mmCIF file of C-alpha atoms in Angstrom:
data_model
loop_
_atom_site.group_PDB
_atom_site.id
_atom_site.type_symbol
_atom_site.label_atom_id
_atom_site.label_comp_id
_atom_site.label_asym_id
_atom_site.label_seq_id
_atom_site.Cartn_x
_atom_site.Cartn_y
_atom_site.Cartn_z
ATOM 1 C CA UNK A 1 -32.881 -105.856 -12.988
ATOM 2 C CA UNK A 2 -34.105 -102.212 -14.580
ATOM 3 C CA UNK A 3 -36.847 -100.704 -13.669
ATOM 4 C CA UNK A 4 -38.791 -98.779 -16.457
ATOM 5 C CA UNK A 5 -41.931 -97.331 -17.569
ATOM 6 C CA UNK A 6 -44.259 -99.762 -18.928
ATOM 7 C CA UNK A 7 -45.839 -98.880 -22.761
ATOM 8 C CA UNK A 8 -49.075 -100.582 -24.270
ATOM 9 C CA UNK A 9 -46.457 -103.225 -25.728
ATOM 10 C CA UNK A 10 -46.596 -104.671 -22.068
ATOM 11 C CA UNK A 11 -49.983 -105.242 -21.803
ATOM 12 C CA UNK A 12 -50.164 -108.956 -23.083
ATOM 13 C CA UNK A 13 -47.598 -110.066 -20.085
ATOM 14 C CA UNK A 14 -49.153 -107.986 -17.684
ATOM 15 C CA UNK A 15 -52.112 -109.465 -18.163
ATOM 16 C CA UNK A 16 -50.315 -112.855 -18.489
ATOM 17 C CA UNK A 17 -49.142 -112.179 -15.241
ATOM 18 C CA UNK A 18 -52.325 -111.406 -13.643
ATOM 19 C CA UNK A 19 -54.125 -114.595 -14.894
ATOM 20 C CA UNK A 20 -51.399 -116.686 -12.785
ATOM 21 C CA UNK A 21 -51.416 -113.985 -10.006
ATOM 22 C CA UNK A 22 -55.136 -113.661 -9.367
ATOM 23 C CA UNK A 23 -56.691 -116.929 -9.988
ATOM 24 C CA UNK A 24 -60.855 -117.375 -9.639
ATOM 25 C CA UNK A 25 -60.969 -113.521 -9.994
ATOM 26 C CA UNK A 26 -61.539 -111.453 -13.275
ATOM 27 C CA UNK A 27 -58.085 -110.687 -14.108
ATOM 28 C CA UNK A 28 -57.481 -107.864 -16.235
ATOM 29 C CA UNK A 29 -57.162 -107.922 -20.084
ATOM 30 C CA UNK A 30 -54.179 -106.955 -22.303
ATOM 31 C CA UNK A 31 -56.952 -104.439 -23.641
ATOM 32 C CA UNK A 32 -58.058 -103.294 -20.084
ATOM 33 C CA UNK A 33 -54.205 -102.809 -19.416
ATOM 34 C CA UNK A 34 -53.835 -100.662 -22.743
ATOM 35 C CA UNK A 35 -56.376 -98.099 -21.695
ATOM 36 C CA UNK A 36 -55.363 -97.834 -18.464
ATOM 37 C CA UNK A 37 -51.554 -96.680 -19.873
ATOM 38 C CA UNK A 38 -53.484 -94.454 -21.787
ATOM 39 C CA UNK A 39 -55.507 -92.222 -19.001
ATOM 40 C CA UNK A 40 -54.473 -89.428 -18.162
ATOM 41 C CA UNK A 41 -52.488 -88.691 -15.039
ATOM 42 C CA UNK A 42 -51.792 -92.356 -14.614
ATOM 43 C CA UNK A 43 -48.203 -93.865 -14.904
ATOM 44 C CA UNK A 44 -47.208 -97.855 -15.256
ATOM 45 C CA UNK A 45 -43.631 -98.817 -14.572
ATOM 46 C CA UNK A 46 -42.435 -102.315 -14.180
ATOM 47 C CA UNK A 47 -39.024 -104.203 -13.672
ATOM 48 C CA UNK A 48 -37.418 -106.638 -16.218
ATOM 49 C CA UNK A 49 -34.735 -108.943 -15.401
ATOM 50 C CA UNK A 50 -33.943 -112.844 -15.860
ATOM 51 C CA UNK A 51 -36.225 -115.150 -14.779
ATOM 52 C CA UNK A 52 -33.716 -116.920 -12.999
ATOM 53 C CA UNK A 53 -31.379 -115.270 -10.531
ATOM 54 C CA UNK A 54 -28.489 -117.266 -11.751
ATOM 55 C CA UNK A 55 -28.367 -116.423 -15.092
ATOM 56 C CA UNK A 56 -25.987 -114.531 -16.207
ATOM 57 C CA UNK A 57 -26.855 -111.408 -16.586
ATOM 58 C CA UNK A 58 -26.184 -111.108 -20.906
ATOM 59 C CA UNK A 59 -27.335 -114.574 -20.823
ATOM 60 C CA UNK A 60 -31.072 -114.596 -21.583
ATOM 61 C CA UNK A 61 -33.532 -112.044 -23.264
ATOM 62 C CA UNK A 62 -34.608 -109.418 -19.879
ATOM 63 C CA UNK A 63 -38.215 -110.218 -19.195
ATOM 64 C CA UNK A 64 -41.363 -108.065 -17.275
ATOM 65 C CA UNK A 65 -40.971 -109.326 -13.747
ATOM 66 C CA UNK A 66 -43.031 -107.261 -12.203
ATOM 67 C CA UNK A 67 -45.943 -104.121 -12.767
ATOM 68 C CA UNK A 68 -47.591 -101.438 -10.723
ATOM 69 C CA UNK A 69 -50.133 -98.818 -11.798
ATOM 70 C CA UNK A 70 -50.991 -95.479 -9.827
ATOM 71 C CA UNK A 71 -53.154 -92.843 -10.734
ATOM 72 C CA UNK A 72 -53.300 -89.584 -9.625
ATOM 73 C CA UNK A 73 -56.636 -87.861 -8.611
ATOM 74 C CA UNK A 74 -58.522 -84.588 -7.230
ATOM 75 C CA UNK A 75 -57.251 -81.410 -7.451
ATOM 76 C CA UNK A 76 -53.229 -80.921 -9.112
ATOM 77 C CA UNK A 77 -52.792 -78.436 -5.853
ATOM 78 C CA UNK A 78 -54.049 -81.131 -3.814
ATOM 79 C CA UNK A 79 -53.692 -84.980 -5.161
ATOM 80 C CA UNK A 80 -54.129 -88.006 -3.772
ATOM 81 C CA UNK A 81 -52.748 -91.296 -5.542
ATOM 82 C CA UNK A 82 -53.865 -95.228 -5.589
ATOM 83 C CA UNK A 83 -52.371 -97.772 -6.628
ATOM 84 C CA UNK A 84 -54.238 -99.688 -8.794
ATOM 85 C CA UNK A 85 -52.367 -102.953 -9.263
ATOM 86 C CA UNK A 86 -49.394 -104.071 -8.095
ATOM 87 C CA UNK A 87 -47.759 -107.666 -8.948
ATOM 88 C CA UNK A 88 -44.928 -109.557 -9.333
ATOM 89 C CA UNK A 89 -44.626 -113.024 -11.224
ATOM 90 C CA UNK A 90 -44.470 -115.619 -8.531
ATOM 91 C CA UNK A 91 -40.902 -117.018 -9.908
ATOM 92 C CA UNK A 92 -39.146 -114.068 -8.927
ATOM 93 C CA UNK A 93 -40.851 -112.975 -5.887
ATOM 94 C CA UNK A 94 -38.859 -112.348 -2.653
ATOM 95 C CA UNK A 95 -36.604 -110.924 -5.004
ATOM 96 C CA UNK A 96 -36.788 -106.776 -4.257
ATOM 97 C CA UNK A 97 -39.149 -106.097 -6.929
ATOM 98 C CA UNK A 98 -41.855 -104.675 -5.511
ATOM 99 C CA UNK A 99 -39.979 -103.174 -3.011
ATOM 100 C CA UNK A 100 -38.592 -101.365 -6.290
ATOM 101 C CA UNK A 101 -42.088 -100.541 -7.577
ATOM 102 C CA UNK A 102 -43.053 -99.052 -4.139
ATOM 103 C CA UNK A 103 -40.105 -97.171 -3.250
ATOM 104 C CA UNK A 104 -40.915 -95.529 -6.895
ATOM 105 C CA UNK A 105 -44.422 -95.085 -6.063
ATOM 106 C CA UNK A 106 -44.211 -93.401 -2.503
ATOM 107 C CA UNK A 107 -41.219 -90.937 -3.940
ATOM 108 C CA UNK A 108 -43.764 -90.026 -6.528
ATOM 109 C CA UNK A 109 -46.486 -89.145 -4.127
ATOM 110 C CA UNK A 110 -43.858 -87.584 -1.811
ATOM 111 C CA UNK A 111 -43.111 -85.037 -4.543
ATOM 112 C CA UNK A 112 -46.537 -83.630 -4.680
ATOM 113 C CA UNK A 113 -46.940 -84.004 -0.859
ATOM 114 C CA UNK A 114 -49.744 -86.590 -1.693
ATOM 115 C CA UNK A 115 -51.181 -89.685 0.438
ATOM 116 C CA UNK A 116 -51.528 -93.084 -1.049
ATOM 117 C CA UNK A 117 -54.365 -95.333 -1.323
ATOM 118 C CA UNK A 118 -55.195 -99.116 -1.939
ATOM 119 C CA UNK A 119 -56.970 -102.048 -1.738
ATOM 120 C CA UNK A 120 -55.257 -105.287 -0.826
ATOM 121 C CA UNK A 121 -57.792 -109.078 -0.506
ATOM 122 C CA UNK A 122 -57.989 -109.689 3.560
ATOM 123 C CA UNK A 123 -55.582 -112.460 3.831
ATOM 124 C CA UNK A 124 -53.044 -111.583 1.349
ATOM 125 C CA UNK A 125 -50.371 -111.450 4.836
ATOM 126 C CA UNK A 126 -47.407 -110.820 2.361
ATOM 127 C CA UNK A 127 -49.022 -108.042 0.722
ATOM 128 C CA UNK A 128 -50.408 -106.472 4.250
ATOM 129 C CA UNK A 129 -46.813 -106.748 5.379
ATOM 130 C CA UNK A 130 -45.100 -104.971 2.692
ATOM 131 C CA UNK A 131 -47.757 -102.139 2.638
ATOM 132 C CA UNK A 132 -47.334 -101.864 6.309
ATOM 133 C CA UNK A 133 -43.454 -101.451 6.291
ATOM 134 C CA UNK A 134 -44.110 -98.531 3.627
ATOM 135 C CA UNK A 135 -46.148 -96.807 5.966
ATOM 136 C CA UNK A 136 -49.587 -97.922 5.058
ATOM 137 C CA UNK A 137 -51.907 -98.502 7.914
ATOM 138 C CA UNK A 138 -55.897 -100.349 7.011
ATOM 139 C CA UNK A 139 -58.171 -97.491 6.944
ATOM 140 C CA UNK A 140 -61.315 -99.389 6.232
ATOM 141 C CA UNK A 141 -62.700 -102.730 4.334
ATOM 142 C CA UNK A 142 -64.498 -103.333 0.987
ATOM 143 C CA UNK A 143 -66.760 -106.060 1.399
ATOM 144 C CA UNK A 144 -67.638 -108.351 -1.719
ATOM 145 C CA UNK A 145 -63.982 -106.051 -3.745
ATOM 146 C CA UNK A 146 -62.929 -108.878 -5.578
ATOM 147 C CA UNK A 147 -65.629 -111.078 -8.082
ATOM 148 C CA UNK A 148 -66.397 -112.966 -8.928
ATOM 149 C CA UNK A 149 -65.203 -114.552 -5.652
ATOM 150 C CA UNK A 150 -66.674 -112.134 -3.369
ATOM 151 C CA UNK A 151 -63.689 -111.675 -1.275
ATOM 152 C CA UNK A 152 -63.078 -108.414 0.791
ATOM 153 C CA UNK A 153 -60.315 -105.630 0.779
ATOM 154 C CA UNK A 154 -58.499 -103.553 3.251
ATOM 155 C CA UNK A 155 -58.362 -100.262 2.287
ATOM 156 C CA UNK A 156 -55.226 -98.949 3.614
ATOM 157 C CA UNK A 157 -53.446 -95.697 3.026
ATOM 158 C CA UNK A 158 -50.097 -94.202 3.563
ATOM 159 C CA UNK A 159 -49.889 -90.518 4.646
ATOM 160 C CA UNK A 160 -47.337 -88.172 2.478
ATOM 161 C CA UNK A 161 -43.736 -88.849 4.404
ATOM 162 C CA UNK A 162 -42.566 -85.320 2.494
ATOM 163 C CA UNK A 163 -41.268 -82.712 4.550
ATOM 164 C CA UNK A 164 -43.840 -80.310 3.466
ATOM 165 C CA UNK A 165 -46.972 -82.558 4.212
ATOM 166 C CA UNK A 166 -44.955 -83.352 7.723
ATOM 167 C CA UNK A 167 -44.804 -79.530 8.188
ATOM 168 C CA UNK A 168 -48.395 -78.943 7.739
ATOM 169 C CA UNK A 169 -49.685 -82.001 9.576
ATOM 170 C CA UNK A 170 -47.311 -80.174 12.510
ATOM 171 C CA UNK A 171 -49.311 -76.832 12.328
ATOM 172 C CA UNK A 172 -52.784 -78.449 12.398
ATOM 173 C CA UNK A 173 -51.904 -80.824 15.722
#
């Protein structure tokens, strides 16, 4: 598996991806990913691998496994990141690949001393879980996030784990 940064030539199997990830939502568009990728102070990586863990690995064409967006906000001296999407295609989860994609995103926001925000649909266990291990705790709920369904959202966010941000959060207890 490789993990890379995503260009607008993803977009059409990202948003395959999220029609067969997010069913009776609005998933998002090829287009929708496309100028998202092209924002400023946003970054999209992704992992590509076989489709099937047995395959050798020169055996078949690599293919997007899995996407996360983040975008940086407020101040450059003092940022906070979200995640805006995170997925993985549901033949190759339980595979590592969003632990990939998060271990990527948190040592991002660690190196400008930044916290990390999201939204995750109540329910989604798996999700919660992961989240959790990274250090995010639920901060809050969204009710009526996700439409057309109407379902809510945990907002949860993970505190900067870099030394600096552990230095200051020592001075102000």
């Amino acid at each position: 598996m490789n993990l890379r940064e995503l260009t607008p030539a993803d977009a059409p199997r990202c948003a395959e991806l999220e029609k067969v990830l997010f069913p009776g939502e609005t998933p998002w568009t090829a287009a929708v990913f496309e100028q998202e990728m092209a924002q400023p102070f946003t970054f999209y990586l992704g992992v590509e691998g076989a489709l099937d863990p047995a395959a050798p690995e020169d055996g078949e064409d690599p293919v997007l496994l899995g996407y996360a967006g983040i975008g940086m906000m407020g101040p450059a001296a003092d940022p906070e990141f979200e995640i805006h999407t995170i997925g993985v295609d549901p033949q190759a989860q339980r595979r590592g690949i969003a632990r990939m994609m998060m271990d990527n995103i948190c040592y991002i926001a660690d190196l400008k001393s930044a916290p990390v925000f999201l939204e995750v649909r109540v329910g989604n266990d798996p999700a919660i879980e992961l989240y959790r291990r990274y250090g995010f705790s639920i901060e809050g709920i969204r009710r009526n996030y996700y439409q057309p369904s109407g379902a809510d959202a945990h907002v949860m966010v993970r505190p900067s784990q870099s030394p600096q941000a552990r230095q200051r959060e020592a001075k102000e207890q």
